[in-house]
Amino acid sequence: MALPLFGGLQPSTHTSTPSKNLIEFKAGKMTQKGKMVHPDTRKGTVYIYKSEDGLTHFCWKDRTSGELVDDLIIFPDDADFSRVSQCTTGRVYLMKFRSSSRRFFCWMQDANDEKDKANCKKVNELLNGPVAPAAAPETPVTSRTTEAKPATTTPAGTTPATTASGAAGGLSSVKLQEMLDAVSSGQQKESVTPANVITKDVVDTLLKCPDTVSKLEQHLPDQLKGNKEALRQTLNSPQFQQGLQLFSTAFKSGQLGPVMKSLGFTDSAGNAAAGGDFEAFVKAVAEATTPAKGDVQEDMALD
């Protein structure tokens, strides 16, 4: 996603409490500079919780100041947490994402390493397996031992350190249907995702329609309004495509159902999102935005 989902990895307002965290342990974060990873010497805590909207959050906070620095939304089967065996000067762990090249490094700060393997296993279970409802969370796994010394600088190989950064339409029902028909033709249903629907060719076609551009501009920052070429470059940029990949992973997980309903989408669209069915979702949106036959006739009569 670790989409926050559509707007970048911004600190959350969530305040951690032991009763809500599914797991927590002492760990410092690490930053990558070039091909090396350097430890942040601040005392920190890694924890996972499930929010009321059903999304799973992987967080790191500064234990001294209480500041929540990283709050990543993780979707099932998108992340893997494992130890970096190449580091021999400290217990360094890495979270990798399948949907992007993003990486999150941390180093264990408990002097005793007895719970490292158990914590690592638990993190992977919480991120990729079924998580207990927020109302009845599991007992948090905590560490109360003395703290470890910071890991020394660790080679990061050629893995880039990146951050990931959606999504209201404004497109007409006709355009939505055309997009879906153009992509789904000859493909199996499960292959239809936002990432392979909103291609460069589709973007170029949509930007030829002044009405579509006008509707898109309602959701854009001022610097992009009235500048079709800047809009085209933004929609075709690697950052936007990466965001689409994250959104596709999130949609396929089925966890966006409650989010879509909270955004005002119809029940049928929300149910399609809950099932991870993008084709059904687009059709539901198209149906909801298509005027009823009687309404069209009435409008024509008024003309």
PDB file of N, CA and C in Angstrom, residues 202-265:
ATOM      1  N   VAL A 202      -5.982   5.115 -22.867  1.00  0.00           N
ATOM      2  CA  VAL A 202      -7.276   5.535 -22.330  1.00  0.00           C
ATOM      3  C   VAL A 202      -7.201   6.985 -21.858  1.00  0.00           C
ATOM      4  N   VAL A 203      -6.103   7.320 -21.170  1.00  0.00           N
ATOM      5  CA  VAL A 203      -5.927   8.696 -20.693  1.00  0.00           C
ATOM      6  C   VAL A 203      -5.915   9.673 -21.863  1.00  0.00           C
ATOM      7  N   ASP A 204      -5.163   9.338 -22.920  1.00  0.00           N
ATOM      8  CA  ASP A 204      -5.090  10.222 -24.089  1.00  0.00           C
ATOM      9  C   ASP A 204      -6.451  10.396 -24.739  1.00  0.00           C
ATOM     10  N   THR A 205      -7.240   9.320 -24.775  1.00  0.00           N
ATOM     11  CA  THR A 205      -8.583   9.397 -25.363  1.00  0.00           C
ATOM     12  C   THR A 205      -9.496  10.278 -24.517  1.00  0.00           C
ATOM     13  N   LEU A 206      -9.441  10.100 -23.200  1.00  0.00           N
ATOM     14  CA  LEU A 206     -10.309  10.875 -22.314  1.00  0.00           C
ATOM     15  C   LEU A 206      -9.979  12.366 -22.358  1.00  0.00           C
ATOM     16  N   LEU A 207      -8.688  12.672 -22.500  1.00  0.00           N
ATOM     17  CA  LEU A 207      -8.285  14.081 -22.490  1.00  0.00           C
ATOM     18  C   LEU A 207      -8.651  14.818 -23.776  1.00  0.00           C
ATOM     19  N   LYS A 208      -9.130  14.069 -24.773  1.00  0.00           N
ATOM     20  CA  LYS A 208      -9.602  14.706 -25.997  1.00  0.00           C
ATOM     21  C   LYS A 208     -11.033  15.227 -25.852  1.00  0.00           C
ATOM     22  N   CYS A 209     -11.675  14.854 -24.763  1.00  0.00           N
ATOM     23  CA  CYS A 209     -13.054  15.256 -24.527  1.00  0.00           C
ATOM     24  C   CYS A 209     -13.078  16.445 -23.561  1.00  0.00           C
ATOM     25  N   PRO A 210     -13.464  17.632 -24.023  1.00  0.00           N
ATOM     26  CA  PRO A 210     -13.485  18.818 -23.148  1.00  0.00           C
ATOM     27  C   PRO A 210     -14.368  18.640 -21.914  1.00  0.00           C
ATOM     28  N   ASP A 211     -15.493  17.938 -22.059  1.00  0.00           N
ATOM     29  CA  ASP A 211     -16.395  17.742 -20.924  1.00  0.00           C
ATOM     30  C   ASP A 211     -15.728  16.892 -19.846  1.00  0.00           C
ATOM     31  N   THR A 212     -15.008  15.862 -20.277  1.00  0.00           N
ATOM     32  CA  THR A 212     -14.297  14.998 -19.320  1.00  0.00           C
ATOM     33  C   THR A 212     -13.198  15.773 -18.607  1.00  0.00           C
ATOM     34  N   VAL A 213     -12.432  16.560 -19.377  1.00  0.00           N
ATOM     35  CA  VAL A 213     -11.356  17.366 -18.782  1.00  0.00           C
ATOM     36  C   VAL A 213     -11.925  18.336 -17.761  1.00  0.00           C
ATOM     37  N   SER A 214     -13.057  18.958 -18.101  1.00  0.00           N
ATOM     38  CA  SER A 214     -13.688  19.911 -17.195  1.00  0.00           C
ATOM     39  C   SER A 214     -14.085  19.246 -15.877  1.00  0.00           C
ATOM     40  N   LYS A 215     -14.614  18.027 -15.966  1.00  0.00           N
ATOM     41  CA  LYS A 215     -15.016  17.310 -14.751  1.00  0.00           C
ATOM     42  C   LYS A 215     -13.809  16.855 -13.939  1.00  0.00           C
ATOM     43  N   LEU A 216     -12.749  16.440 -14.632  1.00  0.00           N
ATOM     44  CA  LEU A 216     -11.529  16.036 -13.923  1.00  0.00           C
ATOM     45  C   LEU A 216     -10.913  17.213 -13.171  1.00  0.00           C
ATOM     46  N   GLU A 217     -10.963  18.394 -13.789  1.00  0.00           N
ATOM     47  CA  GLU A 217     -10.329  19.563 -13.183  1.00  0.00           C
ATOM     48  C   GLU A 217     -10.974  19.968 -11.868  1.00  0.00           C
ATOM     49  N   GLN A 218     -12.204  19.534 -11.625  1.00  0.00           N
ATOM     50  CA  GLN A 218     -12.865  19.844 -10.360  1.00  0.00           C
ATOM     51  C   GLN A 218     -12.159  19.187  -9.185  1.00  0.00           C
ATOM     52  N   HIS A 219     -11.372  18.147  -9.462  1.00  0.00           N
ATOM     53  CA  HIS A 219     -10.693  17.394  -8.405  1.00  0.00           C
ATOM     54  C   HIS A 219      -9.179  17.618  -8.416  1.00  0.00           C
ATOM     55  N   LEU A 220      -8.714  18.617  -9.161  1.00  0.00           N
ATOM     56  CA  LEU A 220      -7.279  18.845  -9.319  1.00  0.00           C
ATOM     57  C   LEU A 220      -6.811  20.086  -8.572  1.00  0.00           C
ATOM     58  N   PRO A 221      -5.537  20.124  -8.209  1.00  0.00           N
ATOM     59  CA  PRO A 221      -4.967  21.358  -7.627  1.00  0.00           C
ATOM     60  C   PRO A 221      -4.950  22.459  -8.664  1.00  0.00           C
ATOM     61  N   ASP A 222      -4.903  23.693  -8.214  1.00  0.00           N
ATOM     62  CA  ASP A 222      -5.000  24.847  -9.110  1.00  0.00           C
ATOM     63  C   ASP A 222      -3.931  24.842 -10.200  1.00  0.00           C
ATOM     64  N   GLN A 223      -2.723  24.352  -9.883  1.00  0.00           N
ATOM     65  CA  GLN A 223      -1.637  24.436 -10.854  1.00  0.00           C
ATOM     66  C   GLN A 223      -1.864  23.536 -12.073  1.00  0.00           C
ATOM     67  N   LEU A 224      -2.773  22.567 -11.974  1.00  0.00           N
ATOM     68  CA  LEU A 224      -3.048  21.682 -13.103  1.00  0.00           C
ATOM     69  C   LEU A 224      -4.287  22.097 -13.888  1.00  0.00           C
ATOM     70  N   LYS A 225      -5.081  22.990 -13.341  1.00  0.00           N
ATOM     71  CA  LYS A 225      -6.307  23.394 -14.016  1.00  0.00           C
ATOM     72  C   LYS A 225      -5.977  24.243 -15.242  1.00  0.00           C
ATOM     73  N   GLY A 226      -6.624  23.913 -16.365  1.00  0.00           N
ATOM     74  CA  GLY A 226      -6.411  24.649 -17.595  1.00  0.00           C
ATOM     75  C   GLY A 226      -5.137  24.285 -18.326  1.00  0.00           C
ATOM     76  N   ASN A 227      -4.397  23.299 -17.806  1.00  0.00           N
ATOM     77  CA  ASN A 227      -3.143  22.873 -18.434  1.00  0.00           C
ATOM     78  C   ASN A 227      -3.263  21.392 -18.782  1.00  0.00           C
ATOM     79  N   LYS A 228      -3.791  21.127 -19.974  1.00  0.00           N
ATOM     80  CA  LYS A 228      -4.064  19.748 -20.379  1.00  0.00           C
ATOM     81  C   LYS A 228      -2.790  18.917 -20.459  1.00  0.00           C
ATOM     82  N   GLU A 229      -1.687  19.515 -20.934  1.00  0.00           N
ATOM     83  CA  GLU A 229      -0.441  18.770 -21.073  1.00  0.00           C
ATOM     84  C   GLU A 229       0.122  18.374 -19.710  1.00  0.00           C
ATOM     85  N   ALA A 230       0.037  19.285 -18.734  1.00  0.00           N
ATOM     86  CA  ALA A 230       0.492  18.960 -17.377  1.00  0.00           C
ATOM     87  C   ALA A 230      -0.372  17.854 -16.785  1.00  0.00           C
ATOM     88  N   LEU A 231      -1.664  17.899 -17.076  1.00  0.00           N
ATOM     89  CA  LEU A 231      -2.566  16.850 -16.599  1.00  0.00           C
ATOM     90  C   LEU A 231      -2.209  15.515 -17.232  1.00  0.00           C
ATOM     91  N   ARG A 232      -1.915  15.543 -18.542  1.00  0.00           N
ATOM     92  CA  ARG A 232      -1.539  14.311 -19.242  1.00  0.00           C
ATOM     93  C   ARG A 232      -0.253  13.717 -18.646  1.00  0.00           C
ATOM     94  N   GLN A 233       0.733  14.573 -18.416  1.00  0.00           N
ATOM     95  CA  GLN A 233       2.001  14.100 -17.862  1.00  0.00           C
ATOM     96  C   GLN A 233       1.815  13.524 -16.457  1.00  0.00           C
ATOM     97  N   THR A 234       0.950  14.154 -15.672  1.00  0.00           N
ATOM     98  CA  THR A 234       0.694  13.659 -14.320  1.00  0.00           C
ATOM     99  C   THR A 234       0.040  12.292 -14.343  1.00  0.00           C
ATOM    100  N   LEU A 235      -0.970  12.126 -15.201  1.00  0.00           N
ATOM    101  CA  LEU A 235      -1.699  10.849 -15.262  1.00  0.00           C
ATOM    102  C   LEU A 235      -0.847   9.731 -15.848  1.00  0.00           C
ATOM    103  N   ASN A 236       0.171  10.081 -16.628  1.00  0.00           N
ATOM    104  CA  ASN A 236       1.055   9.067 -17.207  1.00  0.00           C
ATOM    105  C   ASN A 236       2.372   8.924 -16.445  1.00  0.00           C
ATOM    106  N   SER A 237       2.509   9.632 -15.322  1.00  0.00           N
ATOM    107  CA  SER A 237       3.762   9.607 -14.570  1.00  0.00           C
ATOM    108  C   SER A 237       3.938   8.297 -13.806  1.00  0.00           C
ATOM    109  N   PRO A 238       5.179   7.893 -13.531  1.00  0.00           N
ATOM    110  CA  PRO A 238       5.430   6.677 -12.742  1.00  0.00           C
ATOM    111  C   PRO A 238       4.778   6.743 -11.362  1.00  0.00           C
ATOM    112  N   GLN A 239       4.747   7.939 -10.758  1.00  0.00           N
ATOM    113  CA  GLN A 239       4.152   8.069  -9.428  1.00  0.00           C
ATOM    114  C   GLN A 239       2.658   7.760  -9.460  1.00  0.00           C
ATOM    115  N   PHE A 240       1.969   8.267 -10.492  1.00  0.00           N
ATOM    116  CA  PHE A 240       0.536   7.992 -10.615  1.00  0.00           C
ATOM    117  C   PHE A 240       0.293   6.513 -10.899  1.00  0.00           C
ATOM    118  N   GLN A 241       1.124   5.921 -11.757  1.00  0.00           N
ATOM    119  CA  GLN A 241       0.969   4.511 -12.064  1.00  0.00           C
ATOM    120  C   GLN A 241       1.226   3.642 -10.831  1.00  0.00           C
ATOM    121  N   GLN A 242       2.178   4.050 -10.020  1.00  0.00           N
ATOM    122  CA  GLN A 242       2.434   3.312  -8.779  1.00  0.00           C
ATOM    123  C   GLN A 242       1.237   3.415  -7.842  1.00  0.00           C
ATOM    124  N   GLY A 243       0.644   4.620  -7.786  1.00  0.00           N
ATOM    125  CA  GLY A 243      -0.559   4.786  -6.981  1.00  0.00           C
ATOM    126  C   GLY A 243      -1.690   3.907  -7.467  1.00  0.00           C
ATOM    127  N   LEU A 244      -1.816   3.772  -8.795  1.00  0.00           N
ATOM    128  CA  LEU A 244      -2.848   2.900  -9.357  1.00  0.00           C
ATOM    129  C   LEU A 244      -2.614   1.440  -8.967  1.00  0.00           C
ATOM    130  N   GLN A 245      -1.350   1.034  -8.979  1.00  0.00           N
ATOM    131  CA  GLN A 245      -1.032  -0.343  -8.586  1.00  0.00           C
ATOM    132  C   GLN A 245      -1.422  -0.582  -7.127  1.00  0.00           C
ATOM    133  N   LEU A 246      -1.130   0.389  -6.271  1.00  0.00           N
ATOM    134  CA  LEU A 246      -1.497   0.254  -4.864  1.00  0.00           C
ATOM    135  C   LEU A 246      -3.019   0.211  -4.705  1.00  0.00           C
ATOM    136  N   PHE A 247      -3.712   1.081  -5.449  1.00  0.00           N
ATOM    137  CA  PHE A 247      -5.162   1.099  -5.392  1.00  0.00           C
ATOM    138  C   PHE A 247      -5.741  -0.231  -5.891  1.00  0.00           C
ATOM    139  N   SER A 248      -5.133  -0.788  -6.947  1.00  0.00           N
ATOM    140  CA  SER A 248      -5.599  -2.070  -7.477  1.00  0.00           C
ATOM    141  C   SER A 248      -5.451  -3.174  -6.436  1.00  0.00           C
ATOM    142  N   THR A 249      -4.296  -3.177  -5.754  1.00  0.00           N
ATOM    143  CA  THR A 249      -4.079  -4.175  -4.702  1.00  0.00           C
ATOM    144  C   THR A 249      -5.101  -4.007  -3.586  1.00  0.00           C
ATOM    145  N   ALA A 250      -5.351  -2.760  -3.222  1.00  0.00           N
ATOM    146  CA  ALA A 250      -6.325  -2.478  -2.171  1.00  0.00           C
ATOM    147  C   ALA A 250      -7.715  -2.920  -2.600  1.00  0.00           C
ATOM    148  N   PHE A 251      -8.077  -2.645  -3.840  1.00  0.00           N
ATOM    149  CA  PHE A 251      -9.417  -2.990  -4.322  1.00  0.00           C
ATOM    150  C   PHE A 251      -9.600  -4.504  -4.353  1.00  0.00           C
ATOM    151  N   LYS A 252      -8.607  -5.215  -4.859  1.00  0.00           N
ATOM    152  CA  LYS A 252      -8.710  -6.671  -4.957  1.00  0.00           C
ATOM    153  C   LYS A 252      -8.820  -7.329  -3.591  1.00  0.00           C
ATOM    154  N   SER A 253      -8.311  -6.658  -2.548  1.00  0.00           N
ATOM    155  CA  SER A 253      -8.374  -7.237  -1.197  1.00  0.00           C
ATOM    156  C   SER A 253      -9.791  -7.249  -0.644  1.00  0.00           C
ATOM    157  N   GLY A 254     -10.680  -6.416  -1.206  1.00  0.00           N
ATOM    158  CA  GLY A 254     -12.056  -6.357  -0.730  1.00  0.00           C
ATOM    159  C   GLY A 254     -12.265  -5.463   0.474  1.00  0.00           C
ATOM    160  N   GLN A 255     -11.190  -4.843   0.967  1.00  0.00           N
ATOM    161  CA  GLN A 255     -11.303  -4.019   2.161  1.00  0.00           C
ATOM    162  C   GLN A 255     -11.816  -2.608   1.884  1.00  0.00           C
ATOM    163  N   LEU A 256     -12.029  -2.280   0.616  1.00  0.00           N
ATOM    164  CA  LEU A 256     -12.482  -0.933   0.286  1.00  0.00           C
ATOM    165  C   LEU A 256     -14.003  -0.784   0.285  1.00  0.00           C
ATOM    166  N   GLY A 257     -14.725  -1.878   0.533  1.00  0.00           N
ATOM    167  CA  GLY A 257     -16.179  -1.794   0.562  1.00  0.00           C
ATOM    168  C   GLY A 257     -16.698  -0.725   1.511  1.00  0.00           C
ATOM    169  N   PRO A 258     -16.310  -0.752   2.807  1.00  0.00           N
ATOM    170  CA  PRO A 258     -16.776   0.274   3.750  1.00  0.00           C
ATOM    171  C   PRO A 258     -16.316   1.667   3.359  1.00  0.00           C
ATOM    172  N   VAL A 259     -15.107   1.767   2.776  1.00  0.00           N
ATOM    173  CA  VAL A 259     -14.592   3.081   2.370  1.00  0.00           C
ATOM    174  C   VAL A 259     -15.458   3.661   1.258  1.00  0.00           C
ATOM    175  N   MET A 260     -15.789   2.838   0.257  1.00  0.00           N
ATOM    176  CA  MET A 260     -16.605   3.314  -0.857  1.00  0.00           C
ATOM    177  C   MET A 260     -17.985   3.766  -0.389  1.00  0.00           C
ATOM    178  N   LYS A 261     -18.577   3.009   0.526  1.00  0.00           N
ATOM    179  CA  LYS A 261     -19.894   3.393   1.031  1.00  0.00           C
ATOM    180  C   LYS A 261     -19.819   4.698   1.817  1.00  0.00           C
ATOM    181  N   SER A 262     -18.734   4.885   2.567  1.00  0.00           N
ATOM    182  CA  SER A 262     -18.588   6.117   3.341  1.00  0.00           C
ATOM    183  C   SER A 262     -18.376   7.321   2.435  1.00  0.00           C
ATOM    184  N   LEU A 263     -17.904   7.080   1.202  1.00  0.00           N
ATOM    185  CA  LEU A 263     -17.699   8.161   0.240  1.00  0.00           C
ATOM    186  C   LEU A 263     -18.959   8.488  -0.539  1.00  0.00           C
ATOM    187  N   GLY A 264     -20.045   7.769  -0.256  1.00  0.00           N
ATOM    188  CA  GLY A 264     -21.320   8.082  -0.894  1.00  0.00           C
ATOM    189  C   GLY A 264     -21.670   7.234  -2.094  1.00  0.00           C
ATOM    190  N   PHE A 265     -20.890   6.190  -2.378  1.00  0.00           N
ATOM    191  CA  PHE A 265     -21.237   5.306  -3.475  1.00  0.00           C
ATOM    192  C   PHE A 265     -22.473   4.480  -3.116  1.00  0.00           C
TER     193      PHE A 265
END
